[in-house]
Amino acid sequence: MQQNKKIKTREEIAAIAAQLRKQGKKLVTTNGSFDLMHYGHVNMLEKAKELGDVLIVGINSDKSVKEYKSADRPIIPERFRAAMVAALECVDYATLFDETVPMTFIEGIKPHVHVNSAEYGWDCVERPTVEVHGGKLVLIERVEGLSTSGIINKIIELEEKEKHGTKK
């Protein structure tokens, strides 16, 4: 698989962010596991990009996803999840992080805006780290009916129906 030029190490991202800040660019960050990429992910990333000049996406590593979701996740390995996120036109840079929470990722970038899903609310874990550097938290509503867990459950349900011969 060819390495996408948008995927950077944490050290590279921190240096790029510092340079972009000096150029007066408005930096936007968001993060997630982006397992089983779906329209809800794309919608959030496109809306995040509209809030600034450069969108930097932190992606939970396989180790991180196993720790905060379950030992059975992620479905898609980190290198492929990172490649899918980076392939989107609205994403300027992507990086992986091993922590279960993104504060170190955010701290390295010091974004002007950090985007999170509205389901986590204003008291989300990222807010203090974003605000200590003068950044602003923006919440974006989820696309109703779309979630990776919901997709997984639907697949399991379909598989069960197929096993029991109750397909319709």
PDB file of C-alpha atoms in Angstrom:
ATOM      1  CA  MET A   1       0.000   0.000   0.000  1.00  0.00           C
ATOM      2  CA  GLN A   2       1.360   3.403  -0.969  1.00  0.00           C
ATOM      3  CA  GLN A   3       1.928   5.810   1.942  1.00  0.00           C
ATOM      4  CA  ASN A   4      -0.417   8.785   1.798  1.00  0.00           C
ATOM      5  CA  LYS A   5       1.502  12.059   2.088  1.00  0.00           C
ATOM      6  CA  LYS A   6      -1.203  13.444   4.401  1.00  0.00           C
ATOM      7  CA  ILE A   7      -0.483  10.821   7.095  1.00  0.00           C
ATOM      8  CA  LYS A   8       2.155  12.132   9.472  1.00  0.00           C
ATOM      9  CA  THR A   9       3.756  11.137  12.759  1.00  0.00           C
ATOM     10  CA  ARG A  10       2.811  13.070  15.886  1.00  0.00           C
ATOM     11  CA  GLU A  11       6.165  14.868  15.774  1.00  0.00           C
ATOM     12  CA  GLU A  12       5.675  15.848  12.132  1.00  0.00           C
ATOM     13  CA  ILE A  13       2.127  17.065  12.857  1.00  0.00           C
ATOM     14  CA  ALA A  14       3.310  19.223  15.767  1.00  0.00           C
ATOM     15  CA  ALA A  15       5.965  20.862  13.553  1.00  0.00           C
ATOM     16  CA  ILE A  16       3.510  21.351  10.676  1.00  0.00           C
ATOM     17  CA  ALA A  17       0.934  22.868  13.051  1.00  0.00           C
ATOM     18  CA  ALA A  18       3.499  25.303  14.462  1.00  0.00           C
ATOM     19  CA  GLN A  19       4.475  26.387  10.940  1.00  0.00           C
ATOM     20  CA  LEU A  20       0.851  26.798   9.854  1.00  0.00           C
ATOM     21  CA  ARG A  21       0.126  28.892  12.962  1.00  0.00           C
ATOM     22  CA  LYS A  22       3.016  31.200  12.068  1.00  0.00           C
ATOM     23  CA  GLN A  23       1.450  31.586   8.612  1.00  0.00           C
ATOM     24  CA  GLY A  24      -1.802  32.726  10.257  1.00  0.00           C
ATOM     25  CA  LYS A  25      -3.777  29.606   9.306  1.00  0.00           C
ATOM     26  CA  LYS A  26      -6.807  28.653  11.397  1.00  0.00           C
ATOM     27  CA  LEU A  27      -6.265  25.071  12.609  1.00  0.00           C
ATOM     28  CA  VAL A  28      -9.154  22.667  13.187  1.00  0.00           C
ATOM     29  CA  THR A  29      -8.834  19.257  14.809  1.00  0.00           C
ATOM     30  CA  THR A  30     -11.116  16.327  15.402  1.00  0.00           C
ATOM     31  CA  ASN A  31     -10.512  12.738  16.352  1.00  0.00           C
ATOM     32  CA  GLY A  32     -12.011   9.263  16.436  1.00  0.00           C
ATOM     33  CA  SER A  33     -11.490   5.652  15.537  1.00  0.00           C
ATOM     34  CA  PHE A  34     -13.219   5.926  12.125  1.00  0.00           C
ATOM     35  CA  ASP A  35     -13.817   2.178  12.108  1.00  0.00           C
ATOM     36  CA  LEU A  36     -16.179   1.100   9.303  1.00  0.00           C
ATOM     37  CA  MET A  37     -16.190   4.540   7.692  1.00  0.00           C
ATOM     38  CA  HIS A  38     -19.693   5.788   6.873  1.00  0.00           C
ATOM     39  CA  TYR A  39     -21.479   8.978   5.827  1.00  0.00           C
ATOM     40  CA  GLY A  40     -21.744  10.209   9.423  1.00  0.00           C
ATOM     41  CA  HIS A  41     -17.948  10.344   9.597  1.00  0.00           C
ATOM     42  CA  VAL A  42     -17.663  12.118   6.251  1.00  0.00           C
ATOM     43  CA  ASN A  43     -20.363  14.639   7.196  1.00  0.00           C
ATOM     44  CA  MET A  44     -18.573  15.524  10.443  1.00  0.00           C
ATOM     45  CA  LEU A  45     -15.202  15.870   8.706  1.00  0.00           C
ATOM     46  CA  GLU A  46     -16.636  18.098   5.967  1.00  0.00           C
ATOM     47  CA  LYS A  47     -18.337  20.334   8.540  1.00  0.00           C
ATOM     48  CA  ALA A  48     -15.126  20.485  10.572  1.00  0.00           C
ATOM     49  CA  LYS A  49     -13.139  21.610   7.518  1.00  0.00           C
ATOM     50  CA  GLU A  50     -15.584  24.496   6.976  1.00  0.00           C
ATOM     51  CA  LEU A  51     -14.535  25.930  10.369  1.00  0.00           C
ATOM     52  CA  GLY A  52     -10.953  26.744   9.411  1.00  0.00           C
ATOM     53  CA  ASP A  53      -8.106  26.572   6.920  1.00  0.00           C
ATOM     54  CA  VAL A  54      -6.503  23.261   7.843  1.00  0.00           C
ATOM     55  CA  LEU A  55      -8.178  20.110   9.186  1.00  0.00           C
ATOM     56  CA  ILE A  56      -5.977  17.731  11.167  1.00  0.00           C
ATOM     57  CA  VAL A  57      -7.550  14.428  12.188  1.00  0.00           C
ATOM     58  CA  GLY A  58      -6.342  12.272  15.057  1.00  0.00           C
ATOM     59  CA  ILE A  59      -7.127   8.583  14.608  1.00  0.00           C
ATOM     60  CA  ASN A  60      -7.140   6.123  17.491  1.00  0.00           C
ATOM     61  CA  SER A  61      -4.575   3.363  16.911  1.00  0.00           C
ATOM     62  CA  ASP A  62      -5.603  -0.290  17.046  1.00  0.00           C
ATOM     63  CA  LYS A  63      -4.187  -0.488  20.590  1.00  0.00           C
ATOM     64  CA  SER A  64      -6.249   2.515  21.661  1.00  0.00           C
ATOM     65  CA  VAL A  65      -9.495   1.230  20.103  1.00  0.00           C
ATOM     66  CA  LYS A  66      -9.063  -2.146  21.815  1.00  0.00           C
ATOM     67  CA  GLU A  67      -8.652  -0.351  25.156  1.00  0.00           C
ATOM     68  CA  TYR A  68     -11.625   2.006  24.911  1.00  0.00           C
ATOM     69  CA  LYS A  69     -14.108   0.067  22.759  1.00  0.00           C
ATOM     70  CA  SER A  70     -13.490  -3.687  23.062  1.00  0.00           C
ATOM     71  CA  ALA A  71     -10.907  -6.397  22.440  1.00  0.00           C
ATOM     72  CA  ASP A  72     -12.847  -7.306  19.264  1.00  0.00           C
ATOM     73  CA  ARG A  73     -12.361  -3.881  17.689  1.00  0.00           C
ATOM     74  CA  PRO A  74     -11.324  -2.270  15.486  1.00  0.00           C
ATOM     75  CA  ILE A  75     -12.780  -4.097  12.508  1.00  0.00           C
ATOM     76  CA  ILE A  76     -10.453  -2.270  10.083  1.00  0.00           C
ATOM     77  CA  PRO A  77      -6.697  -2.070  10.930  1.00  0.00           C
ATOM     78  CA  GLU A  78      -5.260   1.381  11.707  1.00  0.00           C
ATOM     79  CA  ARG A  79      -3.210   1.747   8.532  1.00  0.00           C
ATOM     80  CA  PHE A  80      -6.330   1.295   6.387  1.00  0.00           C
ATOM     81  CA  ARG A  81      -8.487   3.547   8.591  1.00  0.00           C
ATOM     82  CA  ALA A  82      -5.822   6.256   8.393  1.00  0.00           C
ATOM     83  CA  ALA A  83      -5.599   5.857   4.617  1.00  0.00           C
ATOM     84  CA  MET A  84      -9.383   6.191   4.228  1.00  0.00           C
ATOM     85  CA  VAL A  85      -9.523   9.333   6.370  1.00  0.00           C
ATOM     86  CA  ALA A  86      -6.527  10.869   4.589  1.00  0.00           C
ATOM     87  CA  ALA A  87      -8.054  10.095   1.184  1.00  0.00           C
ATOM     88  CA  LEU A  88     -10.902  12.529   1.849  1.00  0.00           C
ATOM     89  CA  GLU A  89     -10.503  15.895   0.152  1.00  0.00           C
ATOM     90  CA  CYS A  90     -11.574  17.785   3.275  1.00  0.00           C
ATOM     91  CA  VAL A  91      -8.766  16.265   5.388  1.00  0.00           C
ATOM     92  CA  ASP A  92      -5.409  18.037   5.221  1.00  0.00           C
ATOM     93  CA  TYR A  93      -3.459  15.799   7.630  1.00  0.00           C
ATOM     94  CA  ALA A  94      -4.049  12.667   9.690  1.00  0.00           C
ATOM     95  CA  THR A  95      -2.089  11.049  12.488  1.00  0.00           C
ATOM     96  CA  LEU A  96      -2.475   8.024  14.742  1.00  0.00           C
ATOM     97  CA  PHE A  97      -2.406   8.148  18.535  1.00  0.00           C
ATOM     98  CA  ASP A  98      -2.198   5.340  21.110  1.00  0.00           C
ATOM     99  CA  GLU A  99      -3.942   7.030  24.027  1.00  0.00           C
ATOM    100  CA  THR A 100      -7.624   6.349  24.718  1.00  0.00           C
ATOM    101  CA  VAL A 101      -8.262  10.094  24.947  1.00  0.00           C
ATOM    102  CA  PRO A 102      -6.907  12.711  22.510  1.00  0.00           C
ATOM    103  CA  MET A 103      -5.477  15.339  24.858  1.00  0.00           C
ATOM    104  CA  THR A 104      -1.828  14.724  23.885  1.00  0.00           C
ATOM    105  CA  PHE A 105      -2.815  14.925  20.192  1.00  0.00           C
ATOM    106  CA  ILE A 106      -4.654  18.222  20.849  1.00  0.00           C
ATOM    107  CA  GLU A 107      -1.840  19.566  23.016  1.00  0.00           C
ATOM    108  CA  GLY A 108       0.660  19.031  20.181  1.00  0.00           C
ATOM    109  CA  ILE A 109      -1.448  21.050  17.730  1.00  0.00           C
ATOM    110  CA  LYS A 110      -3.117  23.699  19.915  1.00  0.00           C
ATOM    111  CA  PRO A 111      -6.017  24.091  17.476  1.00  0.00           C
ATOM    112  CA  HIS A 112      -8.105  27.205  17.103  1.00  0.00           C
ATOM    113  CA  VAL A 113     -11.144  24.905  16.883  1.00  0.00           C
ATOM    114  CA  HIS A 114     -11.689  21.329  18.011  1.00  0.00           C
ATOM    115  CA  VAL A 115     -14.743  19.510  16.656  1.00  0.00           C
ATOM    116  CA  ASN A 116     -16.541  16.806  18.571  1.00  0.00           C
ATOM    117  CA  SER A 117     -19.801  14.938  18.206  1.00  0.00           C
ATOM    118  CA  ALA A 118     -22.680  16.612  20.051  1.00  0.00           C
ATOM    119  CA  GLU A 119     -23.413  13.312  21.797  1.00  0.00           C
ATOM    120  CA  TYR A 120     -20.381  13.963  24.055  1.00  0.00           C
ATOM    121  CA  GLY A 121     -21.627  17.422  25.058  1.00  0.00           C
ATOM    122  CA  TRP A 122     -19.844  20.544  26.276  1.00  0.00           C
ATOM    123  CA  ASP A 123     -18.286  18.735  29.213  1.00  0.00           C
ATOM    124  CA  CYS A 124     -16.320  16.357  26.979  1.00  0.00           C
ATOM    125  CA  VAL A 125     -12.792  15.382  28.029  1.00  0.00           C
ATOM    126  CA  GLU A 126     -11.177  17.452  25.255  1.00  0.00           C
ATOM    127  CA  ARG A 127     -12.602  20.833  26.261  1.00  0.00           C
ATOM    128  CA  PRO A 128     -10.090  21.901  28.967  1.00  0.00           C
ATOM    129  CA  THR A 129      -7.095  21.075  26.734  1.00  0.00           C
ATOM    130  CA  VAL A 130      -8.616  22.964  23.801  1.00  0.00           C
ATOM    131  CA  GLU A 131      -9.561  26.017  25.868  1.00  0.00           C
ATOM    132  CA  VAL A 132      -6.281  26.334  27.819  1.00  0.00           C
ATOM    133  CA  HIS A 133      -4.625  27.381  24.533  1.00  0.00           C
ATOM    134  CA  GLY A 134      -7.433  29.759  23.531  1.00  0.00           C
ATOM    135  CA  GLY A 135      -9.179  27.259  21.273  1.00  0.00           C
ATOM    136  CA  LYS A 136     -12.895  26.784  20.884  1.00  0.00           C
ATOM    137  CA  LEU A 137     -14.911  23.566  21.076  1.00  0.00           C
ATOM    138  CA  VAL A 138     -17.567  23.074  18.374  1.00  0.00           C
ATOM    139  CA  LEU A 139     -20.136  20.290  18.620  1.00  0.00           C
ATOM    140  CA  ILE A 140     -21.653  18.761  15.495  1.00  0.00           C
ATOM    141  CA  GLU A 141     -24.843  16.709  15.532  1.00  0.00           C
ATOM    142  CA  ARG A 142     -24.609  13.076  14.481  1.00  0.00           C
ATOM    143  CA  VAL A 143     -26.375  11.895  11.363  1.00  0.00           C
ATOM    144  CA  GLU A 144     -29.420  10.134  12.786  1.00  0.00           C
ATOM    145  CA  GLY A 145     -29.350   6.359  12.457  1.00  0.00           C
ATOM    146  CA  LEU A 146     -25.674   6.076  11.472  1.00  0.00           C
ATOM    147  CA  SER A 147     -23.073   4.640  13.796  1.00  0.00           C
ATOM    148  CA  THR A 148     -20.396   1.997  13.486  1.00  0.00           C
ATOM    149  CA  SER A 149     -21.945   0.036  16.369  1.00  0.00           C
ATOM    150  CA  GLY A 150     -25.326   0.181  14.617  1.00  0.00           C
ATOM    151  CA  ILE A 151     -23.783  -1.095  11.375  1.00  0.00           C
ATOM    152  CA  ILE A 152     -22.060  -3.946  13.239  1.00  0.00           C
ATOM    153  CA  ASN A 153     -25.329  -4.882  14.964  1.00  0.00           C
ATOM    154  CA  LYS A 154     -27.168  -4.866  11.628  1.00  0.00           C
ATOM    155  CA  ILE A 155     -24.554  -7.192  10.106  1.00  0.00           C
ATOM    156  CA  ILE A 156     -24.849  -9.559  13.093  1.00  0.00           C
ATOM    157  CA  GLU A 157     -28.651  -9.495  12.775  1.00  0.00           C
ATOM    158  CA  LEU A 158     -28.462 -10.282   9.047  1.00  0.00           C
ATOM    159  CA  GLU A 159     -25.978 -13.089   9.694  1.00  0.00           C
ATOM    160  CA  GLU A 160     -28.296 -14.601  12.309  1.00  0.00           C
ATOM    161  CA  LYS A 161     -31.254 -14.445   9.919  1.00  0.00           C
ATOM    162  CA  GLU A 162     -29.179 -16.117   7.227  1.00  0.00           C
ATOM    163  CA  LYS A 163     -28.106 -18.901   9.603  1.00  0.00           C
ATOM    164  CA  HIS A 164     -31.700 -19.595  10.592  1.00  0.00           C
ATOM    165  CA  GLY A 165     -33.095 -19.308   7.084  1.00  0.00           C
ATOM    166  CA  THR A 166     -35.273 -16.296   7.882  1.00  0.00           C
ATOM    167  CA  LYS A 167     -33.958 -13.942   5.198  1.00  0.00           C
ATOM    168  CA  LYS A 168     -36.525 -11.516   3.842  1.00  0.00           C
TER     169      LYS A 168
END
